[in-house]
C-alpha cells in the first residue's frame, strides 16, 4: 500500500482505513528511536499514523526552533521502510490560527524538573498533542520513555480530560556507546560526545545503588567528574507519575532523570529504577 501524506483534517478523514489506529507523534529528523516506536505501533494497530510537525509552541525564544533539523524527504523514506500507512505533516498555519487564544496548562507538574528549566514548554507540548489526538482520532499513541516527564504529563492529560486513548511508553533506544538516541546528537562534536557520555554513565552508576540518597550522590559524582564542559541543569530522582522527588523511604518505581548542556547542545536522559528499602 502506498504511503499517504495528509496535510489537514480532510486528508486524514479520507485516509482512515478502519480498525485500530496508532499514532506516533514526532517532530521529524527520524532515527532508530523513532523506528522502534513505529514498530511498536505496527504490532499493536491496523493503521499506523506518524505525525511530523515541529511545534513552535514548545520552544522558548532562546531555544532552537529555527535550528531544529527538518529532513522531511528522509523521514518519508524511513516511514515507507517501516510500513507506515499515513504521515500527517501539517503547516504551522493549519495547526494554529493567527488569533488562537486557548492553550492547555500542564499545571504544577509542568513547572518542575524539565519544566523549571523550560518554562511553558509542557503547555505547548500538551496543546499540540491534544490537537493531534483530536485530528487523527487514534485508539492509541506511542511515546518514548526518554522523554519521561512528557510521557507522565500526557498520561495525566488523558486521565484528567477523559480521553479514550491508550498511551504506550516504549523503552529508550541507545547508541552502542550508551548515548540515548536524539535528533540533537548530530550537533555534538567528537569531543562533545565524549563529555555527553557522562549522562548515561551517571544513570548506570546511580541505578546500581539501593537508597535514594546514595543514588543521587553517586550519579552526581559522575556528572561532576566530567568537568565544566558538562553544564548540568538538573539531576532528579522522582515518582514517575508525578515527578515529585522521592523520599528516602519511597518504595516502587522511580525515574532517575538528568538534563545537561554540552557546548550548544542540550541533552536529556533517564533510567527507571525499582526502590525497595531494606
Short mmCIF file of C-alpha atoms in Angstrom, two decimals:
data_model
loop_
_atom_site.label_atom_id
_atom_site.label_comp_id
_atom_site.label_asym_id
_atom_site.label_seq_id
_atom_site.Cartn_x
_atom_site.Cartn_y
_atom_site.Cartn_z
CA UNK A 1 0.00 0.00 0.00
CA UNK A 2 1.34 3.44 -0.92
CA UNK A 3 2.23 5.82 1.89
CA UNK A 4 -0.33 8.62 2.22
CA UNK A 5 0.81 12.14 3.17
CA UNK A 6 -2.01 14.07 4.86
CA UNK A 7 -1.81 17.82 5.36
CA UNK A 8 -5.11 18.59 7.10
CA UNK A 9 -8.19 17.12 8.78
CA UNK A 10 -9.88 16.39 5.45
CA UNK A 11 -6.87 14.38 4.25
CA UNK A 12 -6.88 12.41 7.50
CA UNK A 13 -10.57 11.55 7.16
CA UNK A 14 -10.00 10.28 3.62
CA UNK A 15 -7.01 8.20 4.75
CA UNK A 16 -8.89 6.44 7.56
CA UNK A 17 -8.93 2.74 6.70
CA UNK A 18 -10.80 1.20 9.62
CA UNK A 19 -9.56 -0.90 12.51
CA UNK A 20 -7.37 0.27 15.36
CA UNK A 21 -5.24 3.35 14.68
CA UNK A 22 -1.91 4.02 16.39
CA UNK A 23 -0.36 7.50 16.35
CA UNK A 24 3.37 8.12 16.68
CA UNK A 25 3.82 11.88 17.23
CA UNK A 26 7.23 13.21 16.14
CA UNK A 27 8.98 16.42 15.15
CA UNK A 28 10.77 14.63 12.33
CA UNK A 29 14.51 14.01 11.92
CA UNK A 30 13.60 10.36 12.43
CA UNK A 31 16.21 7.98 13.84
CA UNK A 32 16.33 4.44 15.20
CA UNK A 33 14.47 5.51 18.33
CA UNK A 34 11.55 6.68 16.21
CA UNK A 35 11.74 3.45 14.19
CA UNK A 36 11.29 1.50 17.42
CA UNK A 37 8.13 3.49 18.22
CA UNK A 38 6.77 2.85 14.72
CA UNK A 39 7.48 -0.88 15.02
CA UNK A 40 5.65 -0.96 18.36
CA UNK A 41 2.69 0.78 16.72
CA UNK A 42 2.79 -1.62 13.76
CA UNK A 43 2.48 -4.62 16.10
CA UNK A 44 -0.42 -3.10 18.02
CA UNK A 45 -2.63 -1.49 15.37
CA UNK A 46 -4.17 -1.96 11.93
CA UNK A 47 -3.21 1.52 10.75
CA UNK A 48 -0.12 3.50 11.78
CA UNK A 49 -0.06 7.30 11.53
CA UNK A 50 3.18 9.21 12.08
CA UNK A 51 2.87 12.96 12.60
CA UNK A 52 5.82 15.13 11.59
CA UNK A 53 5.40 18.65 12.95
CA UNK A 54 7.97 20.94 14.56
CA UNK A 55 5.78 22.59 17.17
CA UNK A 56 6.66 26.25 17.75
CA UNK A 57 4.67 26.42 20.99
CA UNK A 58 7.14 24.23 22.87
CA UNK A 59 10.21 26.34 22.04
CA UNK A 60 11.06 29.39 24.10
CA UNK A 61 12.62 32.45 22.41
CA UNK A 62 16.16 31.35 23.34
CA UNK A 63 15.72 27.77 22.07
CA UNK A 64 16.47 26.15 18.74
CA UNK A 65 13.17 26.21 16.79
CA UNK A 66 14.80 27.54 13.60
CA UNK A 67 17.81 25.26 14.10
CA UNK A 68 15.78 22.11 14.72
CA UNK A 69 16.58 19.63 11.92
CA UNK A 70 14.00 19.29 9.19
CA UNK A 71 14.61 16.23 6.99
CA UNK A 72 11.18 15.50 5.55
CA UNK A 73 12.22 13.54 2.45
CA UNK A 74 14.49 11.28 4.51
CA UNK A 75 11.73 10.92 7.10
CA UNK A 76 9.33 9.72 4.41
CA UNK A 77 11.88 7.09 3.39
CA UNK A 78 12.00 5.87 7.00
CA UNK A 79 8.22 5.72 7.18
CA UNK A 80 7.98 3.77 3.93
CA UNK A 81 10.62 1.30 5.12
CA UNK A 82 8.74 0.76 8.41
CA UNK A 83 5.34 0.24 6.79
CA UNK A 84 3.70 3.45 7.98
CA UNK A 85 0.27 3.99 6.44
CA UNK A 86 -0.16 7.75 6.85
CA UNK A 87 2.23 10.64 7.52
CA UNK A 88 0.48 13.72 8.91
CA UNK A 89 2.56 16.77 8.01
CA UNK A 90 0.57 19.97 8.58
CA UNK A 91 1.82 23.52 8.15
CA UNK A 92 2.04 25.75 11.23
CA UNK A 93 -0.76 27.96 9.90
CA UNK A 94 -3.00 24.89 9.56
CA UNK A 95 -2.37 23.86 13.17
CA UNK A 96 -2.64 27.29 14.80
CA UNK A 97 -4.96 30.10 13.77
CA UNK A 98 -3.35 33.56 13.91
CA UNK A 99 -5.90 34.63 16.54
CA UNK A 100 -5.54 31.47 18.65
CA UNK A 101 -6.35 32.12 22.31
CA UNK A 102 -6.86 28.77 24.06
CA UNK A 103 -3.99 26.52 25.17
CA UNK A 104 -3.58 23.78 27.75
CA UNK A 105 -1.79 24.24 31.05
CA UNK A 106 0.46 21.47 32.31
CA UNK A 107 -0.24 22.53 35.88
CA UNK A 108 2.27 22.17 38.69
CA UNK A 109 3.97 19.14 37.11
CA UNK A 110 4.80 21.34 34.13
CA UNK A 111 6.86 23.69 36.32
CA UNK A 112 9.26 21.21 37.95
CA UNK A 113 12.37 19.37 36.68
CA UNK A 114 12.38 19.91 32.89
CA UNK A 115 9.56 22.43 33.25
CA UNK A 116 11.59 24.61 35.62
CA UNK A 117 14.36 24.91 33.03
CA UNK A 118 11.99 25.38 30.07
CA UNK A 119 9.04 27.48 31.27
CA UNK A 120 5.95 26.95 29.13
CA UNK A 121 7.44 24.01 27.24
CA UNK A 122 4.97 21.46 28.54
CA UNK A 123 1.99 23.76 27.98
CA UNK A 124 2.95 23.90 24.30
CA UNK A 125 3.62 20.17 24.14
CA UNK A 126 0.27 19.21 25.64
CA UNK A 127 -1.57 21.68 23.41
CA UNK A 128 -0.15 20.17 20.23
CA UNK A 129 -0.59 16.58 21.43
CA UNK A 130 -4.25 17.21 22.23
CA UNK A 131 -4.73 18.79 18.79
CA UNK A 132 -3.07 15.76 17.17
CA UNK A 133 -5.33 13.43 19.14
CA UNK A 134 -8.41 15.38 18.01
CA UNK A 135 -7.28 15.46 14.36
CA UNK A 136 -6.03 11.88 13.99
CA UNK A 137 -8.55 10.23 16.37
CA UNK A 138 -6.20 7.37 17.31
CA UNK A 139 -7.05 4.44 19.55
CA UNK A 140 -3.54 4.54 20.98
CA UNK A 141 -0.42 6.71 20.87
CA UNK A 142 3.19 5.62 21.28
CA UNK A 143 5.78 7.78 23.07
CA UNK A 144 9.39 7.17 24.07
CA UNK A 145 10.44 6.71 27.68
CA UNK A 146 13.43 9.02 27.03
CA UNK A 147 11.04 11.95 27.44
CA UNK A 148 9.81 10.62 30.77
CA UNK A 149 8.22 13.81 32.08
CA UNK A 150 6.46 14.35 28.76
CA UNK A 151 5.10 10.80 28.96
CA UNK A 152 3.89 11.35 32.54
CA UNK A 153 2.13 14.59 31.59
CA UNK A 154 0.43 13.05 28.56
CA UNK A 155 -0.87 10.22 30.73
CA UNK A 156 -2.11 12.81 33.23
CA UNK A 157 -3.84 14.77 30.45
CA UNK A 158 -5.55 11.63 29.13
CA UNK A 159 -6.77 10.76 32.64
CA UNK A 160 -7.84 14.30 33.58
CA UNK A 161 -9.65 15.01 30.30
CA UNK A 162 -11.17 11.51 29.92
CA UNK A 163 -9.63 10.92 26.51
CA UNK A 164 -10.37 7.42 25.08
CA UNK A 165 -6.76 6.82 24.05
CA UNK A 166 -4.27 4.23 25.30
CA UNK A 167 -0.83 5.73 25.97
CA UNK A 168 2.07 3.34 25.38
CA UNK A 169 5.56 4.09 26.66
CA UNK A 170 8.37 2.47 24.67
CA UNK A 171 11.92 1.88 26.00
CA UNK A 172 14.74 4.33 25.31
CA UNK A 173 16.94 3.31 22.38
CA UNK A 174 20.66 3.89 22.82
CA UNK A 175 23.66 4.10 20.54
CA UNK A 176 26.39 1.45 21.04
CA UNK A 177 28.33 3.76 23.37
CA UNK A 178 25.29 4.27 25.62
CA UNK A 179 24.21 7.73 24.46
CA UNK A 180 20.42 7.97 24.24
CA UNK A 181 19.33 8.50 20.65
CA UNK A 182 18.25 12.06 19.92
CA UNK A 183 17.85 14.26 16.89
CA UNK A 184 20.22 16.67 18.62
CA UNK A 185 23.11 14.17 18.80
CA UNK A 186 24.11 15.24 15.27
CA UNK A 187 25.23 18.59 16.70
CA UNK A 188 27.82 17.00 19.01
CA UNK A 189 31.48 17.19 18.02
CA UNK A 190 33.71 14.23 18.79
CA UNK A 191 34.91 15.92 21.98
CA UNK A 192 31.36 16.93 22.93
CA UNK A 193 30.20 13.36 22.53
CA UNK A 194 32.84 12.06 24.93
CA UNK A 195 31.64 14.57 27.52
CA UNK A 196 27.97 13.73 26.85
CA UNK A 197 28.55 10.08 27.71
CA UNK A 198 28.73 11.15 31.36
CA UNK A 199 24.92 11.30 31.35
CA UNK A 200 24.40 7.60 30.70
CA UNK A 201 27.37 6.71 32.94
CA UNK A 202 25.83 8.67 35.80
CA UNK A 203 22.48 6.95 35.36
CA UNK A 204 24.07 3.49 35.32
CA UNK A 205 26.14 4.28 38.40
CA UNK A 206 23.13 5.64 40.27
CA UNK A 207 20.99 2.67 39.28
CA UNK A 208 23.49 0.30 40.91
CA UNK A 209 22.80 1.85 44.35
CA UNK A 210 19.96 0.97 46.71
CA UNK A 211 18.82 4.12 48.54
CA UNK A 212 17.69 7.49 47.14
CA UNK A 213 20.49 9.37 48.90
CA UNK A 214 23.17 7.07 47.50
CA UNK A 215 21.60 7.03 44.04
CA UNK A 216 21.66 10.83 43.89
CA UNK A 217 25.15 11.16 45.39
CA UNK A 218 26.81 8.58 43.14
CA UNK A 219 25.15 9.86 39.98
CA UNK A 220 26.08 13.46 40.85
CA UNK A 221 29.71 12.47 41.43
CA UNK A 222 29.92 11.02 37.91
CA UNK A 223 28.45 14.20 36.43
CA UNK A 224 30.82 16.39 38.44
CA UNK A 225 33.80 14.34 37.28
CA UNK A 226 33.00 15.24 33.67
CA UNK A 227 34.25 18.76 34.36
CA UNK A 228 33.00 22.22 33.38
CA UNK A 229 32.29 21.16 29.78
CA UNK A 230 29.15 19.45 31.14
CA UNK A 231 26.67 22.08 32.32
CA UNK A 232 24.06 20.17 34.34
CA UNK A 233 20.54 21.62 34.50
CA UNK A 234 19.24 19.06 36.97
CA UNK A 235 19.58 15.55 38.36
CA UNK A 236 16.31 14.27 39.84
CA UNK A 237 15.07 11.03 41.37
CA UNK A 238 11.29 11.19 41.05
CA UNK A 239 7.97 9.40 41.17
CA UNK A 240 7.23 8.55 37.51
CA UNK A 241 3.56 9.58 37.80
CA UNK A 242 4.03 12.98 39.47
CA UNK A 243 7.71 13.84 39.01
CA UNK A 244 7.92 14.77 42.67
CA UNK A 245 11.29 13.96 44.28
CA UNK A 246 11.10 10.68 46.19
CA UNK A 247 11.81 10.38 49.90
CA UNK A 248 14.36 8.07 51.50
CA UNK A 249 11.57 5.64 52.46
CA UNK A 250 9.97 5.58 48.99
CA UNK A 251 9.08 2.16 47.58
CA UNK A 252 8.26 1.26 43.99
CA UNK A 253 9.18 2.53 40.55
CA UNK A 254 11.21 5.73 40.29
CA UNK A 255 12.84 7.67 37.48
CA UNK A 256 16.40 8.96 37.70
CA UNK A 257 16.48 11.82 35.21
CA UNK A 258 19.21 14.18 34.07
CA UNK A 259 19.49 17.13 31.71
CA UNK A 260 22.68 18.93 30.70
CA UNK A 261 24.26 21.07 28.03
CA UNK A 262 27.38 20.08 26.15
CA UNK A 263 28.57 23.02 24.09
CA UNK A 264 25.44 24.42 22.45
CA UNK A 265 23.54 21.11 22.59
CA UNK A 266 21.08 20.24 25.34
CA UNK A 267 20.50 16.57 26.13
CA UNK A 268 18.17 14.65 28.44
CA UNK A 269 18.22 11.06 29.63
CA UNK A 270 16.70 8.87 32.34
CA UNK A 271 16.52 5.35 33.70
CA UNK A 272 13.69 3.54 35.51
CA UNK A 273 14.54 2.04 38.92
CA UNK A 274 12.65 -0.03 41.46
CA UNK A 275 13.30 1.04 45.05
CA UNK A 276 12.79 -1.48 47.84
CA UNK A 277 14.19 -0.04 51.06
CA UNK A 278 15.56 -2.66 53.43
#
